[in-house]
Amino acid sequence: MASIEADLEDLTARARIREAALRQFGELGFERATIRGIAETAGVSSGLVRHHFGSKEALREACDEFLVKTLRRVRDATFDDPMLTRANPVAMAQAAFGPYQPYLVRALVEGRAEPLFDEMVRAGEQWLAEADAERADPPFADRKARATVSTAMALAVTILHRHVSRSLGVDVASPEGAHLLATVILDLHSHPALSPETAAEMRAALERIRPA
Amino acid sequence: MASIEADLEDLTARARIREAALRQFGELGFERATIRGIAETAGVSSGLVRHHFGSKEALREACDEFLVKTLRRVRDATFDDPMLTRANPVAMAQAAFGPYQPYLVRALVEGRAEPLFDEMVRAGEQWLAEADAERADPPFADRKARATVSTAMALAVTILHRHVSRSLGVDVASPEGAHLLATVILDLHSHPALSPETAAEMRAALERIRPA
DNA sequence: ACGCCTACTACACAAGCGTGTAGCTTCCTT
DNA sequence: AAGGAAGCTACACGCTTGTGTAGTAGGCGT
C-alpha cells in the first residue's frame, strides 16, 4: 500500500506534486487548497506545478485519472481476499481507498469520480446476482437499481465519518471504531427493518400514489 | 413550505440576504460563493451584507442557526403524517429539507449541522425501540449505534444524488425517480442482504480479529 | 564542445476576494 | 421639529489567488 507520508523524497517532482495535491485537495477541498501550498508541501516552486500540469483544474484531473488507475490495481489485489473483505467491509473500504480517502469522498460528493462509483455499483450487481439466486420472492426493483442504492449506502459511513464517529463516541478510523461499525452493519444487514407485512402495506400505499 | 424562489421581495433585506446566502452556499459551496454575489442575488449592496452579519463566516453561522430553528418546525409538521412519511421516506426527506437541501448536504458532509444529524439519530432510536420489541434475537449492538449508521445510510442517497440519479437513469428529485427510489429502499429494508448463517459466520470471524 | 530540450526557479501581473470607512437616507422617538 | 439610531450605498484598501514571463541549471545526443 502506497503511503503519502513516507518517502516523498524518493518520488519524482511530478509525482510529489500530485501526491501533495491529493493530500491538500482532500484536507482542504479544491478551492481552499492553493497552488503555492501544494508546491510547498511537495518541496518545489509554484512555477513547477504549472510547468508540469498547466493549471489547477488540469492538476485535479490528473489526480482523478491517477486514482482511477491506482484504485483499479488496489481493488484487484484487495477483493481477492474474501475472508478479510467480507468480515469487515469498513476495513476493506479503508484499505481500498487508502490514504486518498478524503480526496475521494470530496470527489464523490461533488458528483465526480464517476468511474469509481460505477465500478462499485457493478461489483454490487455481481454480489446481488448471487444473492438473488437464493431468494424466494421476486425483488421489487431492477438489480442495478438496488445495487446503486446499496452502493450509496455503503459509502455513507465514510462520507459522514465525522458525524458517525461523534455519535458512536469512537473514531470509525480506529480499530475499535471499525470493529463496532462492522458489528452494527452486520446486524443491520442480517435483520430486515421492515416485516413482510408492513413492507407489503407500504408498497401498496406507494403504488396508490404512483406518478404517471 | 417556504420557497426561496418566490416572494423574495416581500422579505426584509436581512432575510433576503440570508435566503440568498443559503442558495449560493448550497449551489456553489462556501468558498466559491461570494459576498458580492449573495448581495446581488438579494438585490442589495455588498456593504449591507457586512452591516447585517459582520463577516462571511458569521453569515454562514446565521444560516445554520436559522435552519436549525426552521427544520425543527418543519419536522414537527411533517413527521405527524405517518402515512405519507412511511410510504415514501425519500419524499419525506425532500419535504423536510425543503429548498435548503443543497446547503444542508454540504453542511453535513463538512461535519457541521450536528443538531440536525443528532436529531435524526434520536428519531431513528425511537423507531428502533418499537422494532426491537418485536425482534426475537438480541441485536448485535447498541441501539444508538444502529440508529447512527442507519441515519447515515438514509442520508446517502440525498448526498450522492448526482451519482444515484445517473446510475438509475432518472433524477431522484423527479416524481418517477422518487418512486423508483422508494421501491428500491422498501425492497432493501424488507429483505436482509445476509442470511442468519452467513451473518453468524462473519460475526464469528469478526470476533476472532477483535481489537483490544 | 556545442546545441538543445527538459526540469526548475524567481518574479511580476491582473483579477477577485473579504473587509474597512465614510456618508447618505429614512423613520421613529421625545 | 429635532435628534439619533438603523438601514443602506459607494468606494477604496490590502491581500491572496491563478496565471504569465523570463531566465537559470543540467543532462544528453551530435
GROMACS .gro file of C-alpha atoms in nm, chain A residues 31-168:
model
  138
   31GLU     CA    1  -1.099   2.578  -0.357
   32ARG     CA    2  -0.916   2.627  -0.030
   33ALA     CA    3  -0.613   2.436  -0.148
   34THR     CA    4  -0.366   2.661  -0.327
   35ILE     CA    5  -0.102   2.602  -0.591
   36ARG     CA    6   0.153   2.759  -0.362
   37GLY     CA    7   0.053   2.540  -0.071
   38ILE     CA    8   0.074   2.229  -0.283
   39ALA     CA    9   0.413   2.336  -0.415
   40GLU     CA   10   0.541   2.396  -0.065
   41THR     CA   11   0.414   2.057   0.052
   42ALA     CA   12   0.585   1.895  -0.243
   43GLY     CA   13   0.903   2.091  -0.179
   44VAL     CA   14   0.910   2.262  -0.517
   45SER     CA   15   0.841   2.605  -0.658
   46SER     CA   16   0.490   2.701  -0.755
   47GLY     CA   17   0.602   2.754  -1.111
   48LEU     CA   18   0.690   2.389  -1.142
   49VAL     CA   19   0.334   2.291  -1.067
   50ARG     CA   20   0.222   2.495  -1.360
   51HIS     CA   21   0.508   2.361  -1.572
   52HIS     CA   22   0.402   2.001  -1.516
   53PHE     CA   23   0.024   2.028  -1.502
   54GLY     CA   24  -0.064   2.353  -1.676
   55SER     CA   25  -0.344   2.468  -1.450
   56LYS     CA   26  -0.513   2.395  -1.120
   57GLU     CA   27  -0.807   2.229  -1.290
   58ALA     CA   28  -0.575   2.013  -1.500
   59LEU     CA   29  -0.394   1.914  -1.182
   60ARG     CA   30  -0.718   1.792  -1.034
   61GLU     CA   31  -0.796   1.596  -1.348
   62ALA     CA   32  -0.453   1.438  -1.329
   63CYS     CA   33  -0.530   1.339  -0.970
   64ASP     CA   34  -0.861   1.185  -1.073
   65GLU     CA   35  -0.700   0.996  -1.354
   66PHE     CA   36  -0.423   0.869  -1.133
   67LEU     CA   37  -0.669   0.743  -0.875
   68VAL     CA   38  -0.879   0.558  -1.127
   69LYS     CA   39  -0.571   0.364  -1.233
   70THR     CA   40  -0.444   0.315  -0.880
   71LEU     CA   41  -0.774   0.205  -0.733
   72ARG     CA   42  -0.827  -0.049  -1.004
   73ARG     CA   43  -0.496  -0.203  -0.911
   74VAL     CA   44  -0.559  -0.189  -0.538
   75ARG     CA   45  -0.907  -0.329  -0.580
   76ASP     CA   46  -0.788  -0.626  -0.779
   77ALA     CA   47  -0.547  -0.707  -0.501
   78THR     CA   48  -0.789  -0.649  -0.216
   79PHE     CA   49  -1.108  -0.804  -0.344
   80ASP     CA   50  -0.929  -1.134  -0.386
   81ASP     CA   51  -0.920  -1.180  -0.013
   82PRO     CA   52  -1.286  -1.257   0.054
   83MET     CA   53  -1.235  -1.351   0.413
   84LEU     CA   54  -1.093  -1.017   0.512
   85THR     CA   55  -1.319  -0.803   0.299
   86ARG     CA   56  -1.639  -0.979   0.394
   87ALA     CA   57  -1.561  -0.994   0.761
   88ASN     CA   58  -1.515  -0.620   0.785
   89PRO     CA   59  -1.638  -0.416   0.492
   90VAL     CA   60  -1.533  -0.097   0.661
   91ALA     CA   61  -1.176  -0.206   0.691
   92MET     CA   62  -1.197  -0.308   0.328
   93ALA     CA   63  -1.314   0.035   0.223
   94GLN     CA   64  -1.035   0.198   0.416
   95ALA     CA   65  -0.785  -0.038   0.264
   96ALA     CA   66  -0.917   0.016  -0.086
   97PHE     CA   67  -0.939   0.391  -0.058
   98GLY     CA   68  -0.609   0.410   0.115
   99PRO     CA   69  -0.468   0.746   0.206
  100TYR     CA   70  -0.677   0.904  -0.069
  101GLN     CA   71  -0.997   0.865   0.128
  102PRO     CA   72  -1.055   1.236   0.196
  103TYR     CA   73  -0.993   1.322  -0.167
  104LEU     CA   74  -1.227   1.054  -0.293
  105VAL     CA   75  -1.500   1.147  -0.052
  106ARG     CA   76  -1.492   1.504  -0.175
  107ALA     CA   77  -1.484   1.392  -0.536
  108LEU     CA   78  -1.783   1.165  -0.486
  109VAL     CA   79  -1.986   1.426  -0.304
  110GLU     CA   80  -1.920   1.676  -0.579
  111GLY     CA   81  -2.054   1.424  -0.829
  112ARG     CA   82  -1.716   1.346  -0.978
  113ALA     CA   83  -1.524   1.016  -0.972
  114GLU     CA   84  -1.795   0.853  -1.180
  115PRO     CA   85  -1.578   0.553  -1.275
  116LEU     CA   86  -1.526   0.470  -0.909
  117PHE     CA   87  -1.892   0.482  -0.823
  118ASP     CA   88  -1.999   0.291  -1.131
  119GLU     CA   89  -1.746   0.020  -1.065
  120MET     CA   90  -1.873  -0.018  -0.713
  121VAL     CA   91  -2.225  -0.050  -0.849
  122ARG     CA   92  -2.109  -0.317  -1.087
  123ALA     CA   93  -1.947  -0.509  -0.802
  124GLY     CA   94  -2.270  -0.475  -0.610
  125GLU     CA   95  -2.465  -0.615  -0.902
  126GLN     CA   96  -2.245  -0.923  -0.909
  127TRP     CA   97  -2.296  -0.971  -0.541
  128LEU     CA   98  -2.672  -0.930  -0.577
  129ALA     CA   99  -2.683  -1.178  -0.861
  130GLU     CA  100  -2.563  -1.449  -0.624
  131ALA     CA  101  -2.797  -1.338  -0.350
  132ASP     CA  102  -3.096  -1.325  -0.581
  133ALA     CA  103  -3.041  -1.687  -0.676
  134GLU     CA  104  -3.128  -1.793  -0.323
  135ARG     CA  105  -3.414  -1.552  -0.287
  136ALA     CA  106  -3.771  -1.684  -0.278
  137ASP     CA  107  -3.985  -1.389  -0.379
  138PRO     CA  108  -3.909  -1.167  -0.677
  139PRO     CA  109  -3.736  -0.838  -0.599
  140PHE     CA  110  -3.942  -0.520  -0.619
  141ALA     CA  111  -3.695  -0.349  -0.843
  142ASP     CA  112  -3.425  -0.383  -1.101
  143ARG     CA  113  -3.099  -0.533  -0.982
  144LYS     CA  114  -2.888  -0.240  -1.092
  145ALA     CA  115  -3.118   0.000  -0.910
  146ARG     CA  116  -3.077  -0.197  -0.591
  147ALA     CA  117  -2.703  -0.212  -0.639
  148THR     CA  118  -2.692   0.164  -0.691
  149VAL     CA  119  -2.872   0.245  -0.370
  150SER     CA  120  -2.673  -0.015  -0.179
  151THR     CA  121  -2.353   0.139  -0.305
  152ALA     CA  122  -2.458   0.485  -0.195
  153MET     CA  123  -2.550   0.347   0.146
  154ALA     CA  124  -2.220   0.166   0.176
  155LEU     CA  125  -2.039   0.493   0.119
  156ALA     CA  126  -2.248   0.683   0.370
  157VAL     CA  127  -2.046   0.599   0.678
  158THR     CA  128  -1.722   0.701   0.512
  159ILE     CA  129  -1.868   1.026   0.382
  160LEU     CA  130  -2.030   1.117   0.712
  161HIS     CA  131  -1.746   0.977   0.920
  162ARG     CA  132  -1.730   1.288   1.136
  163HIS     CA  133  -2.092   1.266   1.243
  164VAL     CA  134  -2.083   0.891   1.275
  165SER     CA  135  -1.771   0.898   1.488
  166ARG     CA  136  -1.916   1.167   1.710
  167SER     CA  137  -2.244   0.985   1.752
  168LEU     CA  138  -2.080   0.650   1.818
   0.00000   0.00000   0.00000
